[in-house]
Coordinates of N, CA, C and O and ligand atoms in Angstrom, one line a residue:
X1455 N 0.8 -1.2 0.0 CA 0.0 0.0 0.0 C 0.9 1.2 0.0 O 1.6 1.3 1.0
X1456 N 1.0 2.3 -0.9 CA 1.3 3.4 -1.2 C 0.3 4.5 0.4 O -0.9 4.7 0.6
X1457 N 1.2 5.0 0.9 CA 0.9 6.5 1.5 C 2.0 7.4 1.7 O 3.2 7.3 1.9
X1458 N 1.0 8.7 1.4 CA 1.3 10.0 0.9 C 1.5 10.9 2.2 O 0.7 11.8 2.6
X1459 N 2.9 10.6 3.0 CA 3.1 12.4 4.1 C 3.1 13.2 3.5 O 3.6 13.2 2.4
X1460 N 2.4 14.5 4.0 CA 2.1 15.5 3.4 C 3.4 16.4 4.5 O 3.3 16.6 5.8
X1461 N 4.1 16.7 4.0 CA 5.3 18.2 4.8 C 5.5 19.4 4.2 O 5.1 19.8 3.1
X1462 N 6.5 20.1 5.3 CA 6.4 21.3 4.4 C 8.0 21.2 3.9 O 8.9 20.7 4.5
X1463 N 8.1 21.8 2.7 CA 9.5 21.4 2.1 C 10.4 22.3 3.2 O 10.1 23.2 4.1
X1464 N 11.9 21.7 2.6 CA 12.7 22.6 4.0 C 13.3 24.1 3.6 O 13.3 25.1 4.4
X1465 N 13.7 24.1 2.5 CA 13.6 25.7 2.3 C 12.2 26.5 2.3 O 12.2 27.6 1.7
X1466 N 11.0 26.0 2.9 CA 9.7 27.0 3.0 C 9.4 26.5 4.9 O 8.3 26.7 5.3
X1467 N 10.1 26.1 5.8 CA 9.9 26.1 6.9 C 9.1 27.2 7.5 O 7.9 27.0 7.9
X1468 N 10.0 28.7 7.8 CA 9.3 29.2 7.9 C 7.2 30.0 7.9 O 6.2 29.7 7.4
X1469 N 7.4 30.9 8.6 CA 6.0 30.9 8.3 C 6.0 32.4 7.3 O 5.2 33.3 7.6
X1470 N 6.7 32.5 6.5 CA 6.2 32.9 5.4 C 5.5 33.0 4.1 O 5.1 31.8 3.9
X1471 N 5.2 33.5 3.5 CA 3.6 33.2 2.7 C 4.5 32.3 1.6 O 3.9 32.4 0.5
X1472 N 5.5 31.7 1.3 CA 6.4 31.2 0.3 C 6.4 29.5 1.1 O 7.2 28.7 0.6
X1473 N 5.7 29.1 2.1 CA 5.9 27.9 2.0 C 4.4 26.7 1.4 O 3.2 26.6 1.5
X1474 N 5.6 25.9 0.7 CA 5.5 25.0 0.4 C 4.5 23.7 0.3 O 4.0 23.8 -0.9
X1475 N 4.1 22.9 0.6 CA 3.5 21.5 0.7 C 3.8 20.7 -0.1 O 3.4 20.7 -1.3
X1476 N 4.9 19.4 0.6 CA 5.8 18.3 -0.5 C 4.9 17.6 0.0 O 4.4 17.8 1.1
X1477 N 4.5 16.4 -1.1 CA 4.3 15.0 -0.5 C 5.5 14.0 -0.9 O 6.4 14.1 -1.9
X1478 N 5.4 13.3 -0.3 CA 7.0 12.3 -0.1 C 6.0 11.0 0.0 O 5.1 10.9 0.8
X1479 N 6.4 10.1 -0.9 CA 6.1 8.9 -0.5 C 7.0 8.1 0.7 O 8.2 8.2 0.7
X1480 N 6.3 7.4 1.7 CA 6.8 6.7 2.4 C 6.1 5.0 2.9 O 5.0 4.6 2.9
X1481 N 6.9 4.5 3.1 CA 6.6 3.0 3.4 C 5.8 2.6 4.7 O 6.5 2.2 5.6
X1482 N 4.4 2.5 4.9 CA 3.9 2.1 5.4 C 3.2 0.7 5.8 O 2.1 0.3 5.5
X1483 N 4.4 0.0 6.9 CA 4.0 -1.4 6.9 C 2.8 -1.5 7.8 O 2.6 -1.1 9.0
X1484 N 1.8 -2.4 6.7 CA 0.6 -2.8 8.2 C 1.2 -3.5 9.2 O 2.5 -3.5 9.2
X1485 N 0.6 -4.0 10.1 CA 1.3 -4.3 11.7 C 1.0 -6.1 11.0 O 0.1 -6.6 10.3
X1486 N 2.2 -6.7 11.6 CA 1.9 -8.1 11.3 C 0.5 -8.7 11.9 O -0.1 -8.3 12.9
X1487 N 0.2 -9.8 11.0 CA -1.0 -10.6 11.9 C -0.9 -12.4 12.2 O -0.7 -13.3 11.4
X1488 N -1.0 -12.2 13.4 CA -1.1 -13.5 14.3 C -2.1 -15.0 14.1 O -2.9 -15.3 15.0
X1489 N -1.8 -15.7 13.4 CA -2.8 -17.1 13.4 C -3.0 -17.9 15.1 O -2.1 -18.4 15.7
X1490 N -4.1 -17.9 15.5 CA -4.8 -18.6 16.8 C -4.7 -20.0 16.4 O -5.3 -20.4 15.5
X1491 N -3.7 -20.8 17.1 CA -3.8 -22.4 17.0 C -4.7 -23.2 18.1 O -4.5 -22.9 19.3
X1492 N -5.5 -24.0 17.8 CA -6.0 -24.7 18.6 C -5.8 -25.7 18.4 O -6.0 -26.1 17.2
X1493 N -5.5 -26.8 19.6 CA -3.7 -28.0 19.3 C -5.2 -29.1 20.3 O -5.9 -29.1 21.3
X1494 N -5.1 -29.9 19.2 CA -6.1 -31.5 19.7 C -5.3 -32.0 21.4 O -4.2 -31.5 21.8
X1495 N -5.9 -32.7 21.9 CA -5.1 -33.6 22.9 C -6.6 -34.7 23.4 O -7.8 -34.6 23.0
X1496 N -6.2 -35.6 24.2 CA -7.2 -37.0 24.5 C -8.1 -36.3 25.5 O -9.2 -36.1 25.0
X1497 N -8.0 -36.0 26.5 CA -8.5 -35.8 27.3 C -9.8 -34.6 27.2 O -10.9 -34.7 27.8
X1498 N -9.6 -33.8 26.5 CA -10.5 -32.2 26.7 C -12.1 -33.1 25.8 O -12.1 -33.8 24.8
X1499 N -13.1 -32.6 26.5 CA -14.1 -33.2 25.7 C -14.6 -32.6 25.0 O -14.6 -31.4 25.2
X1500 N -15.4 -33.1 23.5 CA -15.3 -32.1 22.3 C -16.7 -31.2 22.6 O -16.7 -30.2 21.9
X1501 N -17.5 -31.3 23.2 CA -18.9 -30.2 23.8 C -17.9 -28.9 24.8 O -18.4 -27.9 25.3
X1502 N -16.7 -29.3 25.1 CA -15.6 -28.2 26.1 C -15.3 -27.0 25.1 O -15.3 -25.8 25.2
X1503 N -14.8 -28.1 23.8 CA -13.7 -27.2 22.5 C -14.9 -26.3 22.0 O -14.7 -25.1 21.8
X1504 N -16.1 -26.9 21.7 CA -16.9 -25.9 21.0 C -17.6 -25.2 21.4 O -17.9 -24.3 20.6
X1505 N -18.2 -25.0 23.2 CA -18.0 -24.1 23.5 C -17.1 -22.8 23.7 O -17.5 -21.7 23.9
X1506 N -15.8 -23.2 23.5 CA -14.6 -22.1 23.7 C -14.2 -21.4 22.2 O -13.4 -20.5 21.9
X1507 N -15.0 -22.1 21.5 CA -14.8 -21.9 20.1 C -16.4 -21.0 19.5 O -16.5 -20.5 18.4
X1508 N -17.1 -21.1 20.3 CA -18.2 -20.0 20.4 C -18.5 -19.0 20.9 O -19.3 -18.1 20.5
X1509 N -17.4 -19.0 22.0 CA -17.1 -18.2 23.1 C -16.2 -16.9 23.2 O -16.3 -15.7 23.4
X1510 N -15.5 -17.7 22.8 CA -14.1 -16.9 22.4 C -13.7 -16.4 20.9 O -12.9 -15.5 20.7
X1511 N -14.5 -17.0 20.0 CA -14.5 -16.9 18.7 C -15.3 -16.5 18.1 O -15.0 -16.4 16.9
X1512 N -16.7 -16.3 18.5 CA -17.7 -16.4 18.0 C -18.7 -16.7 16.5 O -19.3 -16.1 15.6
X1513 N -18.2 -18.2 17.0 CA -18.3 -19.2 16.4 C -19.7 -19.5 16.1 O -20.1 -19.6 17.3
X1514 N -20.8 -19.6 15.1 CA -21.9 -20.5 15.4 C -21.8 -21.8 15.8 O -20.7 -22.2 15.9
X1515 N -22.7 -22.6 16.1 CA -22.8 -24.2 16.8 C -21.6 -25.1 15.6 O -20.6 -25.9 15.6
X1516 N -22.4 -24.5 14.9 CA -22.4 -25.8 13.7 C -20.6 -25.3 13.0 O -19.7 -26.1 12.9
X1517 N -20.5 -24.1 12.8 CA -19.2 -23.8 12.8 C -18.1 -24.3 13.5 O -17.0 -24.6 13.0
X1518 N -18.3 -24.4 15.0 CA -17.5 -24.6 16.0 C -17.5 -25.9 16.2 O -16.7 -26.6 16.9
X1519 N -18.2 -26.3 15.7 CA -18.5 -28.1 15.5 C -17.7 -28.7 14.6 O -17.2 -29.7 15.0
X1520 N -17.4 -28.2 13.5 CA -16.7 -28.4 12.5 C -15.5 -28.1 12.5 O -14.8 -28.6 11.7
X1521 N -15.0 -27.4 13.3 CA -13.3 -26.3 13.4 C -12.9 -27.5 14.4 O -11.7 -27.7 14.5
X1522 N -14.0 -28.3 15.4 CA -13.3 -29.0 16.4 C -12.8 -30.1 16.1 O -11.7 -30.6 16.5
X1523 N -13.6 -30.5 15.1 CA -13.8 -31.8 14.7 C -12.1 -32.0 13.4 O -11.3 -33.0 13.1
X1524 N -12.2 -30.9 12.9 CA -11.0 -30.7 11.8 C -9.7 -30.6 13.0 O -8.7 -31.0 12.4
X1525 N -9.4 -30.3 14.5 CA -8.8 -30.0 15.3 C -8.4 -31.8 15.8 O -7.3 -32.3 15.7
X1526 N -9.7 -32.6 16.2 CA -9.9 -33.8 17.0 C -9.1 -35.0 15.6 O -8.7 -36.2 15.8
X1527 N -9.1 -34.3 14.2 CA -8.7 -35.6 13.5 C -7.6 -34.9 12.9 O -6.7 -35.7 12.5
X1528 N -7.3 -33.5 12.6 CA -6.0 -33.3 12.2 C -5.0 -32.9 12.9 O -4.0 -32.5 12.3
X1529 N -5.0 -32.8 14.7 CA -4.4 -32.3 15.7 C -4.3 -31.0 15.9 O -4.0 -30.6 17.0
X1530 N -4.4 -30.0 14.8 CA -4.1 -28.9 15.2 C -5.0 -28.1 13.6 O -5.0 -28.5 12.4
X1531 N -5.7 -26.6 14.2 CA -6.3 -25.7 12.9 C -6.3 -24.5 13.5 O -6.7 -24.2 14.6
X1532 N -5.7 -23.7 12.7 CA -6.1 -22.1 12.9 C -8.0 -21.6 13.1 O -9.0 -22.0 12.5
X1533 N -7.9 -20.8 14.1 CA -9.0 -20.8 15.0 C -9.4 -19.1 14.4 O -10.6 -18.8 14.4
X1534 N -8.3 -18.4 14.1 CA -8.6 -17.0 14.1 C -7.2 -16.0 13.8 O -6.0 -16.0 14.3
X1535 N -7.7 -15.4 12.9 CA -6.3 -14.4 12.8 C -6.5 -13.0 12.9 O -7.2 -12.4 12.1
X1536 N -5.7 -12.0 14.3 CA -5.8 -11.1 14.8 C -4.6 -10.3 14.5 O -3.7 -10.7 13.6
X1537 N -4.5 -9.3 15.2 CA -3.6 -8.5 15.9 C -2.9 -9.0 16.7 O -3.3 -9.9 17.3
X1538 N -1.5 -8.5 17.2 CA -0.9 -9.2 18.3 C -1.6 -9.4 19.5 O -1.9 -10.5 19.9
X1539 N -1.9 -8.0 20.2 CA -2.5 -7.8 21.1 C -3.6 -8.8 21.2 O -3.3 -9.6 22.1
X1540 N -5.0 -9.1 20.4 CA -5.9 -9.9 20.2 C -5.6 -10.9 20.2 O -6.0 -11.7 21.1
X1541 N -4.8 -11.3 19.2 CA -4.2 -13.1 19.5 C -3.8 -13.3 20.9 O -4.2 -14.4 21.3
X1542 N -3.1 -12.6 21.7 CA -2.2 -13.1 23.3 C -3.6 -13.1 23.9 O -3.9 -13.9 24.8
X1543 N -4.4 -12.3 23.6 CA -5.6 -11.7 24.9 C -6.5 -13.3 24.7 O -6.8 -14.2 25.5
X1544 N -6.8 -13.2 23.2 CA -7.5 -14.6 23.2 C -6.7 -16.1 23.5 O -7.2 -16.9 24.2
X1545 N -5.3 -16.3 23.0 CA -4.4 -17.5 23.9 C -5.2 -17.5 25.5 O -5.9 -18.3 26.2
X1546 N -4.6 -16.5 25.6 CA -4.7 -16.2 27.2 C -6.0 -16.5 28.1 O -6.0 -17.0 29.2
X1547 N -7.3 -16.0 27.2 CA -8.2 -16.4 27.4 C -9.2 -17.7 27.5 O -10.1 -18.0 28.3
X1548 N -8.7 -18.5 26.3 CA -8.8 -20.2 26.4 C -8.3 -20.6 27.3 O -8.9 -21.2 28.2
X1549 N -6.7 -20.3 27.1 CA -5.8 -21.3 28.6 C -6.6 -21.1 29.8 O -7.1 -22.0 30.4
X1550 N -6.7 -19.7 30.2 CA -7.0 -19.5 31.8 C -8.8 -20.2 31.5 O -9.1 -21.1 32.2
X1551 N -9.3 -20.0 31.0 CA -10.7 -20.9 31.0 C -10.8 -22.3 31.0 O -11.8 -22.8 31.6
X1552 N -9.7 -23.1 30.2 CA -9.3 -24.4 30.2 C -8.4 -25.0 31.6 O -8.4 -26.1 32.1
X1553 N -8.0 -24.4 31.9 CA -6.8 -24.6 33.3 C -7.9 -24.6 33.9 O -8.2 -25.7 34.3
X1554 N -8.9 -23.7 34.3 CA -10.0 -23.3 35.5 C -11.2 -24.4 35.4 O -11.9 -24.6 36.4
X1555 N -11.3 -25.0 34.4 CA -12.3 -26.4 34.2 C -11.4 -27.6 33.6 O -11.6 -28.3 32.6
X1556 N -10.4 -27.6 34.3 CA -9.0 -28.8 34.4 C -9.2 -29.5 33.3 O -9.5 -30.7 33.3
X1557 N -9.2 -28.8 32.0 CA -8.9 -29.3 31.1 C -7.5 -29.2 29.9 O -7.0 -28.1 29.8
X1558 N -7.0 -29.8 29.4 CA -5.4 -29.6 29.2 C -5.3 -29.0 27.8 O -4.3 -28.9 27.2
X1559 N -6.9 -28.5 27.4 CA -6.4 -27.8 26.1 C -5.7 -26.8 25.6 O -5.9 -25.6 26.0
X1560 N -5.1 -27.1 24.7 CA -3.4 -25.7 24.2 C -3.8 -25.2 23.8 O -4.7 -25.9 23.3
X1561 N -4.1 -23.4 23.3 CA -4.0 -22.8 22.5 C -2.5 -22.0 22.5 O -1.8 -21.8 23.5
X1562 N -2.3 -21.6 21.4 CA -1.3 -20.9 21.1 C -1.2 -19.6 19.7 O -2.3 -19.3 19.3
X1563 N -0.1 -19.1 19.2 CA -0.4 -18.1 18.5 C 1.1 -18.1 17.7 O 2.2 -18.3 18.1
X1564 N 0.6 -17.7 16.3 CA 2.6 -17.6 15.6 C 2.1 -16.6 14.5 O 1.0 -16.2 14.3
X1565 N 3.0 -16.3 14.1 CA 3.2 -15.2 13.1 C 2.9 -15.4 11.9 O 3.5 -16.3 11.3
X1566 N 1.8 -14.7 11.2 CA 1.0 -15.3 9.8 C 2.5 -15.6 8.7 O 2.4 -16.0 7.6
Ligands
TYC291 N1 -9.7 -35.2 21.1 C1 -10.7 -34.8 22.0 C2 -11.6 -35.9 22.4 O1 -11.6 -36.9 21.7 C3 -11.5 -33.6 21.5 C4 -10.7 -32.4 21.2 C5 -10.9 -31.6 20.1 C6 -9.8 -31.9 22.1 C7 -10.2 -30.5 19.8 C8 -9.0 -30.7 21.9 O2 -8.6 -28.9 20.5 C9 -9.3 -30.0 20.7 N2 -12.3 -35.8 23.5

């Protein structure tokens, strides 16, 4: 993506009626974005995953049915792709909800 700083050129600094307005192209990187992993394991029961996957994701039923299910037979599926901040908040949010109903399910987060 192309954006346009708008400055004032340096020989028109001043506030004289003689300045300026350059635009200068500059490189504008969007902020990276984060893929949400949700990692299978034996124990977590699959009515636990799709709630947190409704929850936290807002998932419909039948959505979060299917994301678990693609989770339960390929061990692991991207859940959601955020911002940093949103990705850690949501990590953070499954774990401490899964830890609190002693369940051992992972989520985690990596760099698109
Ligand atoms: N494998 C679990 C079971 O058979 C279900 C499950 C699905 C667990 C997805 C975690 O992220 C997960 N009860």
């Amino acid at each position: 993506m192309t954006a346009w700083n708008v400055t004032m050129s340096d020989e028109h600094e001043g506030d004289d009626d003689a300045s300026v307005v350059v635009e200068t192209r500059s490189k504008t990187k969007r902020p990276p974005l984060y893929k949400v992993l949700l990692l299978n394991d034996d124990y977590t029961p699959m009515e636990f995953v799709v709630h947190v996957l409704e929850r936290f994701f807002g998932m419909n039923h039948a959505q979060a049915f299917e994301v678990m299910l693609t989770v339960h037979k390929k061990g692991v599926a991207v859940v959601g792709v955020f911002s940093h901040e949103i990705a850690e908040t949501k990590v953070a949010q499954v774990m401490d909800f899964a830890r609190r109903h002693q369940h051992p399910l992972q989520c985690t987060m990596e760099k698109e």
